[in-house]
XYZ file of C-alpha atoms in Angstrom:
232
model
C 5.591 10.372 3.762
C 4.400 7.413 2.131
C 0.357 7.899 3.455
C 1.098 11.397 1.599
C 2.407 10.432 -2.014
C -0.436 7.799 -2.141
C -2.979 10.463 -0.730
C -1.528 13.357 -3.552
C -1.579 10.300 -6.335
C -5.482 9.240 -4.984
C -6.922 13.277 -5.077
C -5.086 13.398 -8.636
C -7.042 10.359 -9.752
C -10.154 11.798 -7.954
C -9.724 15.367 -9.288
C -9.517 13.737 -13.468
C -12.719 11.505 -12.840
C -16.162 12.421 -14.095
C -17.728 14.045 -10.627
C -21.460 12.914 -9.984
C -21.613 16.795 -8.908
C -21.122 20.223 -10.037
C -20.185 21.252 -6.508
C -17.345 18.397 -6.307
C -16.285 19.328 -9.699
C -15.894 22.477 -8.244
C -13.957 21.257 -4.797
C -11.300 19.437 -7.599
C -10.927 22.262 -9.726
C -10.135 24.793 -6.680
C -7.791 21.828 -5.539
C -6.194 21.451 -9.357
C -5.369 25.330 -8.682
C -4.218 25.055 -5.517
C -7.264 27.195 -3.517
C -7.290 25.298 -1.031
C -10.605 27.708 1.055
C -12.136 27.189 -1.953
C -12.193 23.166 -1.923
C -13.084 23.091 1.315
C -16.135 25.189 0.751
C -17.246 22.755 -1.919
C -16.480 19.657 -0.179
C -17.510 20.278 3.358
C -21.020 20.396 2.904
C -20.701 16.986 0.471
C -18.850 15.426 3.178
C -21.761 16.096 5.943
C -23.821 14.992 3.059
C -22.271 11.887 3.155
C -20.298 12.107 -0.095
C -17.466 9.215 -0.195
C -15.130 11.240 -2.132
C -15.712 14.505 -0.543
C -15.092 12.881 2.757
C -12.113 11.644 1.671
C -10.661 14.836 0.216
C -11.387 16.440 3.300
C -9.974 14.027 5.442
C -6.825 14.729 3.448
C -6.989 18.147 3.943
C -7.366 18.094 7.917
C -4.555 15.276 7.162
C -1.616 17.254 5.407
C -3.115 20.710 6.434
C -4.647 22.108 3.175
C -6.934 24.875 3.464
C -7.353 24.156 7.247
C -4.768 23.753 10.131
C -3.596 20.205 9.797
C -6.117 18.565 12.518
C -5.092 13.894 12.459
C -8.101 13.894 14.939
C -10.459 15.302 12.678
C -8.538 13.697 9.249
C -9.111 10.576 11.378
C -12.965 10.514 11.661
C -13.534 11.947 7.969
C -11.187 9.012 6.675
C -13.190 6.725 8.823
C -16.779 7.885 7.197
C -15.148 7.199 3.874
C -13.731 3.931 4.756
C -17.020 2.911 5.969
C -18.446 3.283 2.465
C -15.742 1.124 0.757
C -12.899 4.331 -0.320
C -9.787 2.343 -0.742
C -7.274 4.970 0.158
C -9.373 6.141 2.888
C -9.033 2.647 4.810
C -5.174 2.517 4.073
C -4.760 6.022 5.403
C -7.339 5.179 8.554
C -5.229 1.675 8.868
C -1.939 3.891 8.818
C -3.040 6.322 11.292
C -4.309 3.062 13.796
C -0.747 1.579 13.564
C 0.950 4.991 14.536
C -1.572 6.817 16.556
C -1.701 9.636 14.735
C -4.947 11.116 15.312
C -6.569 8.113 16.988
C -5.295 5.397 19.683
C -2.876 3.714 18.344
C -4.473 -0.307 18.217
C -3.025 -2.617 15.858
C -5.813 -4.679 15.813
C -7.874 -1.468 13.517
C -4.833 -1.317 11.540
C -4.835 -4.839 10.592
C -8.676 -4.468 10.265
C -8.569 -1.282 8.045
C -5.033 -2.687 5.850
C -7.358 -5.957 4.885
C -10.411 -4.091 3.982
C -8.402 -2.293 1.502
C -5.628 -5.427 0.440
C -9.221 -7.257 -0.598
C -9.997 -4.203 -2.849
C -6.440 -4.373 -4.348
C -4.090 -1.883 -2.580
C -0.489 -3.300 -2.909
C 0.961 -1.070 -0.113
C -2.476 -2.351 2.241
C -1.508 -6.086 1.027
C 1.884 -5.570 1.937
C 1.359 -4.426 5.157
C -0.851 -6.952 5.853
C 1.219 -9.448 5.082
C 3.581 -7.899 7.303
C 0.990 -7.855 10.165
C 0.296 -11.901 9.911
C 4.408 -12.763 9.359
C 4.951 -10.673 12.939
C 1.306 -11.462 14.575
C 0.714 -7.595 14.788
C -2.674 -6.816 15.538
C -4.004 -10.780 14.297
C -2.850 -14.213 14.801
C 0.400 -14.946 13.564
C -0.024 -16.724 10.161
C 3.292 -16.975 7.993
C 1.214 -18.842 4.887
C -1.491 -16.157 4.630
C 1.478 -13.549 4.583
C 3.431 -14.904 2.332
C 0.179 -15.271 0.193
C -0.526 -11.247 0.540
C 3.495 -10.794 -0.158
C 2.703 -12.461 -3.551
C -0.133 -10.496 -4.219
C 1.916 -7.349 -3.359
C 4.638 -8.553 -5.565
C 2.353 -9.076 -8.350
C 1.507 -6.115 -8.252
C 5.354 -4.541 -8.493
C 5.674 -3.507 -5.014
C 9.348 -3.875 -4.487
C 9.690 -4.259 -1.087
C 7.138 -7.314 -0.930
C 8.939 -9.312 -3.393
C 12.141 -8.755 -1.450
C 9.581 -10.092 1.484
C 8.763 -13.277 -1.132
C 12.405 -13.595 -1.751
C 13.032 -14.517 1.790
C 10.062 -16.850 2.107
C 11.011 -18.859 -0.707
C 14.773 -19.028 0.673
C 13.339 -20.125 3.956
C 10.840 -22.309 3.275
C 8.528 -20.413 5.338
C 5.321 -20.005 4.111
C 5.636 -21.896 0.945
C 7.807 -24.674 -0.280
C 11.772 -23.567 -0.131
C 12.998 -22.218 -3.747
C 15.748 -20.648 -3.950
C 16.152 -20.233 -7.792
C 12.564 -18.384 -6.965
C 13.998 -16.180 -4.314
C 16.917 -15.289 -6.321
C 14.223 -14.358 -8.780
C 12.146 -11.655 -6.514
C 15.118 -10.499 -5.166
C 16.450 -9.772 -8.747
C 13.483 -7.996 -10.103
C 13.572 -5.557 -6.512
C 17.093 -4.923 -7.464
C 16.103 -4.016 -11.122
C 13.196 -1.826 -9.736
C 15.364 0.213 -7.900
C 14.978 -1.521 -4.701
C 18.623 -1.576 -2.807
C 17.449 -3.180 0.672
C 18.268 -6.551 -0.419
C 21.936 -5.955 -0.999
C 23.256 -8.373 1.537
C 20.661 -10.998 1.483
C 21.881 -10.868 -2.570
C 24.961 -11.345 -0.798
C 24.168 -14.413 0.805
C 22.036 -15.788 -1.937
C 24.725 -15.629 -4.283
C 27.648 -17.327 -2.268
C 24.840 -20.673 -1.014
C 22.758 -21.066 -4.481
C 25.455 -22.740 -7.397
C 25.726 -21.143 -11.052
C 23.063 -23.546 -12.785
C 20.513 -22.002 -10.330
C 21.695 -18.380 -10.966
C 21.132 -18.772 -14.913
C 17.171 -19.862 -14.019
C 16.491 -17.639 -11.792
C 17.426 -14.696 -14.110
C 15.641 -16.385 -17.166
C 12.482 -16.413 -14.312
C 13.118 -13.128 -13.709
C 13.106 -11.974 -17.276
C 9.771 -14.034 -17.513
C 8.054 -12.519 -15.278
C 8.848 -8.780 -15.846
C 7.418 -9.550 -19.329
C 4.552 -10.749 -17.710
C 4.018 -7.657 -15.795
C 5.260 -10.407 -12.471
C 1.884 -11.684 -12.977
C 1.253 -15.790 -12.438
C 5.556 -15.655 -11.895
């Protein structure tokens, strides 16, 4: 579900950019009306071509089934052509499909590979899920400071479920020095974002850290949501 919403969001993007062709300006407008034969006709050839984008969209397509029967095998190796060339989305949907085997072997070592091409270009889900892959030593060496580095990065980036990540690594002490008027913080801002899986940890965090340490953490929380939780 989640390799879809950022796959609809990413063809959006793709489909309001200036193309570099009139025949991939014609693949997004037959996608923007939902003809899907019509895409395909455009962006197949571009693809063989060796198109980036059209490789993409049609490793999308053989993905979630548009225009063609849904085919992971074949989304697999047009997601892999764009990777290759440096598509963002493309290596977060190839690192996704590594970690579950859908459409390839599953081998968490690609996934790792594939998340940290794209966490390097910027993807917050890709730099959470790395981050997850060095806490647990999936698929690369276990390496709790370099995760709770791509947490932050994550974070910064207002992905809820890293900060709620952060939020334990500052009450721990793992990966960075222990704060807990900091993880009170990350946790807080999750909560505000909509973010309900820290319920108990809030739990916990509010019966061990005292009142004066409460009052920072939600004037550092306040901070850093004006900051856009950038340099919090």
């Amino acid at each position: 579900m989640v390799r879809y919403i950022i796959t609809l969001l990413t063809i959006l993007i793709l489909m309001s950019a200036p193309s570099l062709s009139a025949d991939l300006s014609k693949g997004k407008a037959a996608m923007r009306r939902g003809d899907y034969t019509a895409a395909l006709e455009e962006f197949k050839p571009l693809a063989e071509q060796g198109n980036s984008q059209a490789q993409y969209m049609l490793g999308s397509m053989y993905d979630f089934g548009q225009g063609v029967k849904k085919d992971p095998s074949a989304a697999a190796k047009w997601y892999k052509r764009a990777a290759k060339k440096g598509v963002m989305d493309a290596q977060y949907n190839l690192a996704e499909m590594y970690r579950f085997g859908d459409g390839v072997s599953q081998d968490d070592t690609l996934a790792a590979k594939w998340y940290k091409m794209a966490a390097k270009q910027g993807d917050a889900s890709s730099q959470f899920k790395i981050g997850a892959s060095y806490a647990e030593g999936i698929g690369i060496p276990q390496n709790v400071n370099t995760a709770a580095k791509w947490f932050k990065k994550a974070a910064e980036q207002g992905h809820s479920d890293a900060m709620i990540k952060l939020s334990i690594n500052y009450f721990t002490g793992v990966g960075m020095k222990e704060d807990h008027a900091y993880a009170y913080m990350w946790l807080k801002i999750a909560q505000t974002n909509g973010n309900e899986n820290g319920k108990e940890f809030m739990s916990l965090l509010e019966n061990v850290i005292d009142r004066s340490q409460v009052k920072r953490a939600k004037k550092l929380a306040r901070e850093c949501i004006a900051k856009d939780y950038k340099g919090c």
